[in-house]
CSV table of C-alpha atoms and ligand atoms in Angstrom, one decimal:
chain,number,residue,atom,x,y,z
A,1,UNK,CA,-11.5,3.1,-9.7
A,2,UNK,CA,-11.1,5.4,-6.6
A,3,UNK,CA,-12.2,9.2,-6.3
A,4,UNK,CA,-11.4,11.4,-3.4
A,5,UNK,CA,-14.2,14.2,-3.4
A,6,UNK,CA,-13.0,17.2,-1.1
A,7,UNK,CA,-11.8,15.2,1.4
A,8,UNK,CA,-10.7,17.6,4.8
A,9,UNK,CA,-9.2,16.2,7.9
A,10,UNK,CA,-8.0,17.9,10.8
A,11,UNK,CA,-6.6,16.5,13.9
A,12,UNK,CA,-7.9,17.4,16.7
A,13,UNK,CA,-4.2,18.5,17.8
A,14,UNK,CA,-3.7,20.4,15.0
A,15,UNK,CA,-4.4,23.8,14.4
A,16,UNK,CA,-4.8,23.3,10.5
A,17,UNK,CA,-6.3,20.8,8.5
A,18,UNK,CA,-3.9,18.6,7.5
A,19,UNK,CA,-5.6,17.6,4.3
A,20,UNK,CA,-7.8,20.6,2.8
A,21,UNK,CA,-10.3,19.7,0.2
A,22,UNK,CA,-8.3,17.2,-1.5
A,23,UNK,CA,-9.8,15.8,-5.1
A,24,UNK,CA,-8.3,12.9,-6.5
A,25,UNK,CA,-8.9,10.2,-9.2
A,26,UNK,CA,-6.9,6.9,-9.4
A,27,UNK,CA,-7.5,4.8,-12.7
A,28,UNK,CA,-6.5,1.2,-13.2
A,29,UNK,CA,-3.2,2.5,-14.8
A,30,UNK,CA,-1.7,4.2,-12.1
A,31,UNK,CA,1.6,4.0,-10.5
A,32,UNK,CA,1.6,7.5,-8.5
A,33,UNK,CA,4.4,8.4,-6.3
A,34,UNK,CA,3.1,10.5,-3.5
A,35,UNK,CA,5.8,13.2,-2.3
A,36,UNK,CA,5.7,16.2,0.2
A,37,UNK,CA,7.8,17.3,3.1
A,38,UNK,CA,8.2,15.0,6.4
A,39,UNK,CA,4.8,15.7,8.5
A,40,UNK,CA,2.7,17.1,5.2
A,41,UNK,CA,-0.3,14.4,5.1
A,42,UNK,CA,0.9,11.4,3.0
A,43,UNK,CA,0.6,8.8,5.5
A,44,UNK,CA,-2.5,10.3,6.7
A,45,UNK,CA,-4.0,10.3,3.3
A,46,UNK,CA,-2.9,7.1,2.8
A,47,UNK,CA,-5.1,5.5,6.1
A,48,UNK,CA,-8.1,7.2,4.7
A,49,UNK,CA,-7.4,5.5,1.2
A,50,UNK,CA,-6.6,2.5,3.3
A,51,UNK,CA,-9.9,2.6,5.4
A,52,UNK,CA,-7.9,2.5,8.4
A,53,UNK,CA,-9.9,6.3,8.9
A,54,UNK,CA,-13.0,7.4,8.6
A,55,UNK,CA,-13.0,10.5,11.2
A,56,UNK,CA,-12.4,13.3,7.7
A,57,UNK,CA,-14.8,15.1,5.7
A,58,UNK,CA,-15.7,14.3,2.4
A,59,UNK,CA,-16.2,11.2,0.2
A,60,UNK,CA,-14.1,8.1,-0.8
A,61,UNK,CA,-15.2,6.1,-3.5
A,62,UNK,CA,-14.2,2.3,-4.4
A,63,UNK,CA,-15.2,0.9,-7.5
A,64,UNK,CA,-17.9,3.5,-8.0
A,65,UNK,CA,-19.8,2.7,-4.6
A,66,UNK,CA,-19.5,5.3,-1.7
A,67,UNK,CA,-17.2,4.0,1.1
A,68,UNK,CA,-20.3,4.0,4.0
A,69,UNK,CA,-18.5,4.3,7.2
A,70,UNK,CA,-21.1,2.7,9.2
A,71,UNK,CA,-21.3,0.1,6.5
A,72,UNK,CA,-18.3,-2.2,8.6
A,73,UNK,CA,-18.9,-5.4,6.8
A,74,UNK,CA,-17.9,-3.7,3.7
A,75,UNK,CA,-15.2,-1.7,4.6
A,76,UNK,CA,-13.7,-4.6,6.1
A,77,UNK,CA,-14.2,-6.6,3.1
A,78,UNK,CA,-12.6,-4.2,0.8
A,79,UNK,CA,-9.9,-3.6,3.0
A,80,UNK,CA,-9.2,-7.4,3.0
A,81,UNK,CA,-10.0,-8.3,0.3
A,82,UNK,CA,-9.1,-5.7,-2.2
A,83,UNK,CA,-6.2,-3.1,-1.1
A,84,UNK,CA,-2.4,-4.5,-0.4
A,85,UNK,CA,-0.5,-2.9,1.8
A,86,UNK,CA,3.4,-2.3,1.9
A,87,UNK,CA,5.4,-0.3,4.9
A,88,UNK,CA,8.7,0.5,5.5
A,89,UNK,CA,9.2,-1.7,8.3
A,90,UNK,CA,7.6,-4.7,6.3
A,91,UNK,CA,5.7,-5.9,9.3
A,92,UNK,CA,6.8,-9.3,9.0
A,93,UNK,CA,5.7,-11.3,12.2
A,94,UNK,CA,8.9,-11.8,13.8
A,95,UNK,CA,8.8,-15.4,15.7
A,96,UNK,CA,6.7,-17.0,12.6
A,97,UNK,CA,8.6,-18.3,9.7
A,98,UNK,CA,8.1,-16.9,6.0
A,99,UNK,CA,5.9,-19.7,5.3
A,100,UNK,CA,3.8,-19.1,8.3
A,101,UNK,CA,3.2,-15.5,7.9
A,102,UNK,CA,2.1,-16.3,4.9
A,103,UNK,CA,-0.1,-18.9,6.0
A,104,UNK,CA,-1.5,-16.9,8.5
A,105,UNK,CA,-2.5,-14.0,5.8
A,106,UNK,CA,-4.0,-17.0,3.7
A,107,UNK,CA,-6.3,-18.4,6.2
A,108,UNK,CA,-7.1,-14.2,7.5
A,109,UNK,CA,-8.4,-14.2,3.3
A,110,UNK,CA,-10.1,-17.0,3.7
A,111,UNK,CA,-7.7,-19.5,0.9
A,112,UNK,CA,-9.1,-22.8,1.1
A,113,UNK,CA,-7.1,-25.0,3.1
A,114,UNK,CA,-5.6,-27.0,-0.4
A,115,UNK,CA,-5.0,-24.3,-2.3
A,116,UNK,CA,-2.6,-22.4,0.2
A,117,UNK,CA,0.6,-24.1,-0.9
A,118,UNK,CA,-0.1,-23.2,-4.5
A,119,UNK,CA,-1.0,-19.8,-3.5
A,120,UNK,CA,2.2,-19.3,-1.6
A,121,UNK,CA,4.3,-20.6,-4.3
A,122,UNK,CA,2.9,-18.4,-6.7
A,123,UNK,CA,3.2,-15.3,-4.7
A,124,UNK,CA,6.7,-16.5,-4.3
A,125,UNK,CA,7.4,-16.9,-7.6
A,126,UNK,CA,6.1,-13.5,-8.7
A,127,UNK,CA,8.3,-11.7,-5.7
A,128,UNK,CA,11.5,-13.8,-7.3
A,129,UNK,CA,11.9,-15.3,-4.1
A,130,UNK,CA,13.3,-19.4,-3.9
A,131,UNK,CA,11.5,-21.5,-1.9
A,132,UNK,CA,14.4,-22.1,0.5
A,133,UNK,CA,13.4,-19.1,2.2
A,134,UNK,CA,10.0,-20.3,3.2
A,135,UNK,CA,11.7,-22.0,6.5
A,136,UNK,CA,13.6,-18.2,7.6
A,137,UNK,CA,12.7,-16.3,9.7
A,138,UNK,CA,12.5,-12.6,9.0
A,139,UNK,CA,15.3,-11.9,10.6
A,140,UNK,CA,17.7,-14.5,8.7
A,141,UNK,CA,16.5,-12.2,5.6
A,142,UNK,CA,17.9,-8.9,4.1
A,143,UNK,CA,15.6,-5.6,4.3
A,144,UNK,CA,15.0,-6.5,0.3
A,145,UNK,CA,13.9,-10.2,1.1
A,146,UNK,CA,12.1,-9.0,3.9
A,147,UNK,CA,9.7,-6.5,1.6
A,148,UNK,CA,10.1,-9.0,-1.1
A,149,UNK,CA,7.8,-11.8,1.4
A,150,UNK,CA,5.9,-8.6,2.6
A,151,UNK,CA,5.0,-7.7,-1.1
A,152,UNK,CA,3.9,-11.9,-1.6
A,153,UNK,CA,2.6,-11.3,1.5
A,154,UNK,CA,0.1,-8.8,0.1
A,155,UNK,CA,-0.3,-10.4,-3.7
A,156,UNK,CA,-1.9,-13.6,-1.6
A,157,UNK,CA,-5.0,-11.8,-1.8
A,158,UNK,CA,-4.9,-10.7,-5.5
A,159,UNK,CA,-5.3,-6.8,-5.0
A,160,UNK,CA,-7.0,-4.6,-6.9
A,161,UNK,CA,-5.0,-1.3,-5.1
A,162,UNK,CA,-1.4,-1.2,-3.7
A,163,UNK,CA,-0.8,1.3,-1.4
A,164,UNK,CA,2.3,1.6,0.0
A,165,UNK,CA,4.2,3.8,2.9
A,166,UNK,CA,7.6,4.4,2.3
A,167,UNK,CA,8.5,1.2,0.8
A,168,UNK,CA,11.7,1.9,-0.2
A,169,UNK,CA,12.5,3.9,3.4
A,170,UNK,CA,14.8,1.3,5.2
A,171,UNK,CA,16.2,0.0,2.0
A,172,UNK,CA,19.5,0.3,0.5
A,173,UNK,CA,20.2,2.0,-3.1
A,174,UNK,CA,20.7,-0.5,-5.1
A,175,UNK,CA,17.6,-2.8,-2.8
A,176,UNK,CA,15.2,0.3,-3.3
A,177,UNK,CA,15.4,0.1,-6.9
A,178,UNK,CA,14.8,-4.0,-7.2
A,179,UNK,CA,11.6,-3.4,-5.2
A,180,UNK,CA,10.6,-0.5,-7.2
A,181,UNK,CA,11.0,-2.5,-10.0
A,182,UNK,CA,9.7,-5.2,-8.6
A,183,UNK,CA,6.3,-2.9,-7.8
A,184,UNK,CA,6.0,-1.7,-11.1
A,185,UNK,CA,6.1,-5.5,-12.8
A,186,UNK,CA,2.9,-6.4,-10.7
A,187,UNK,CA,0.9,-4.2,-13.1
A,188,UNK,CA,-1.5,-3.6,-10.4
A,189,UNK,CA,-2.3,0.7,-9.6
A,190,UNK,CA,-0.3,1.7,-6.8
A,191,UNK,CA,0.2,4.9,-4.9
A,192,UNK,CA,3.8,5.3,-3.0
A,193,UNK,CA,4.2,7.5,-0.5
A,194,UNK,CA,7.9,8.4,-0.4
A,195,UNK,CA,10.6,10.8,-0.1
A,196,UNK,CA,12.9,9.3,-2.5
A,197,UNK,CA,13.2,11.1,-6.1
A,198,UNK,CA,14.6,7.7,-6.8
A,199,UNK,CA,10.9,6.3,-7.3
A,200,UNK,CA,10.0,9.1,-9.6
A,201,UNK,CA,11.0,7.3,-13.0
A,202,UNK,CA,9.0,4.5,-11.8
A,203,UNK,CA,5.9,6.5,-11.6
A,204,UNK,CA,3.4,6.9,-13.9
A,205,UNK,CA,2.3,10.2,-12.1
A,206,UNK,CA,3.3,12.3,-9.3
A,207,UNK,CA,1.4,14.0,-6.5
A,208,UNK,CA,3.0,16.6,-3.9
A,209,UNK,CA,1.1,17.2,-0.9
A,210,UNK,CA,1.9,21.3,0.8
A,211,UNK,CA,-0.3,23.0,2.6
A,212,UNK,CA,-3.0,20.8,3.4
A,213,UNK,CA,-3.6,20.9,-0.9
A,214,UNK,CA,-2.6,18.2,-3.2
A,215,UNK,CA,-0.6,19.2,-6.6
A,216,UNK,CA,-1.1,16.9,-9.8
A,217,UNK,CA,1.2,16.1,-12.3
A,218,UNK,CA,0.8,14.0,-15.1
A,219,UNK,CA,4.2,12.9,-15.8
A,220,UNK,CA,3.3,12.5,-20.0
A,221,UNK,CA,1.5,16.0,-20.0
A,222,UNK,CA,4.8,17.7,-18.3
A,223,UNK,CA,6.4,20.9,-19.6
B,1,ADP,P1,3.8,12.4,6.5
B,1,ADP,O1,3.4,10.9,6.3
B,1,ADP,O2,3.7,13.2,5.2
B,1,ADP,O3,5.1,12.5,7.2
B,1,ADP,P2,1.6,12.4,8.4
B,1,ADP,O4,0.4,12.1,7.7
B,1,ADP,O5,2.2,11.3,9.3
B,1,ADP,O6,2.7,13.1,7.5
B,1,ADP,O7,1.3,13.7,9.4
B,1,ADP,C1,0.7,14.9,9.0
B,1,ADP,C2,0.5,15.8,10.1
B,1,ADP,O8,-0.5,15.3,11.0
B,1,ADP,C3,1.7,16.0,11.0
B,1,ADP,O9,1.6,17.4,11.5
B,1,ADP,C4,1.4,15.1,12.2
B,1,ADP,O10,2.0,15.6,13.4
B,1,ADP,C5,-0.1,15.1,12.3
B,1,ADP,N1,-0.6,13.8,12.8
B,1,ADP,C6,-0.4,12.6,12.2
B,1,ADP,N2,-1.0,11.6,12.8
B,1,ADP,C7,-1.6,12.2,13.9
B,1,ADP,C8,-2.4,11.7,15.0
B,1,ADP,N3,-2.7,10.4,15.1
B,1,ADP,N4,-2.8,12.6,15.9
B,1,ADP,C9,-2.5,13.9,15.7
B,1,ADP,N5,-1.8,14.5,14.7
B,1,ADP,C10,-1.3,13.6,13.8
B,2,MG,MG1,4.4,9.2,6.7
């Protein structure tokens, strides 16, 4: 469902390309754990999956059409409409209640008016979150509530891709594996970026990024 053809990018800043000719394939199936050292590309990888950057060489495609990077309506609609996003830091809006910064993300994608309460609740229900937390505010939550509403947060708009940067990062041990759980029930493809081998039994796949180059390994077809 996406293909990376020989994608290159080099910062300006940098005296290497910090991705060098990368090929990639994600199917429907996925669940890829992205690792490589601090600084080796994930994050960057992950804005050009994202759409959040277009200044690389190469092509992306989504759903067999060719991401056109003067093509803005589309971009913006796939990026909307179609990718979920999870961070580290959740990126909760922090003087809005739950319920509003979900609200806000429904009326962003465009949920009729009537059906936002239903859609909350089920994105609630999915994340295994009760309804008295609806009137917190992020800060009244715990790092694992907190992604828990981010992860609703991003299921509001039915995604066909997760793509997620360090999820797990601010999390305790026994937290990081409820939300890796958690990720894995939504049966949706996902790529993690991540440092911890603690998502690796999670994954259906894992990718290490060294060099600029990007290493494959099918977890099933392992030695
Ligand atoms: P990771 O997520 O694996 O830690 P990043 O993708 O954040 O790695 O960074 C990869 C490399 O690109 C690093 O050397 C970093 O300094 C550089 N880099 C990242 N973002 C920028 C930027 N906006 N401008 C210049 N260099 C950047
Ligand atoms: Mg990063």
């Amino acid at each position: 469902m996406i293909k990376l053809r020989n994608i290159t990018k080099q910062y300006p800043t940098e005296p290497l390309p910090t991705l060098d000719g990368l090929d990639l394939e994600i199917s429907a199936d996925d669940l890829i754990g992205l690792y490589g050292a601090s600084g080796s590309g994930k994050s960057t990888l992950l804005r050009i999956l994202g759409l959040f950057d277009f200044d690389y060489e190469g092509e992306l495609h989504f759903d067999g059409s060719k991401i056109d990077v003067e093509n803005h309506a589309m971009i913006t609609t796939i990026r909307r409409e179609k990718i979920g996003f999870i961070f580290q830091d959740f990126k909760l809006i922090s003087d809005k209640t739950v319920k509003e910064n979900l609200e806000w993300v429904c009326i962003l994608s465009k949920i009729p008016k009537k059906h936002i309460k239903r859609s909350i609740n089920r994105a609630f229900f999915r994340v295994s979150l009760s309804q008295n937390m609806l009137d917190k505010y992020p800060h009244q939550l715990s790092g694992g509530q907190q992604q828990r509403v981010a992860i609703a947060r991003t299921l509001l708009k039915s995604p066909q891709f997760i793509i997620a940067d360090e999820p797990t990062g601010a999390l305790d041990q026994s937290t990081k594996s409820e939300i890796l759980s958690l990720i894995k029930s939504l049966k949706i493809p996902c790529i993690i970026a991540t440092h911890d081998l603690e998502t690796q039994p999670y994954c259906t796949r894992i990718l290490y990024i060294h060099s600029g180059k990007l290493h494959d390994t099918h977890k099933d077809k392992a030695p």
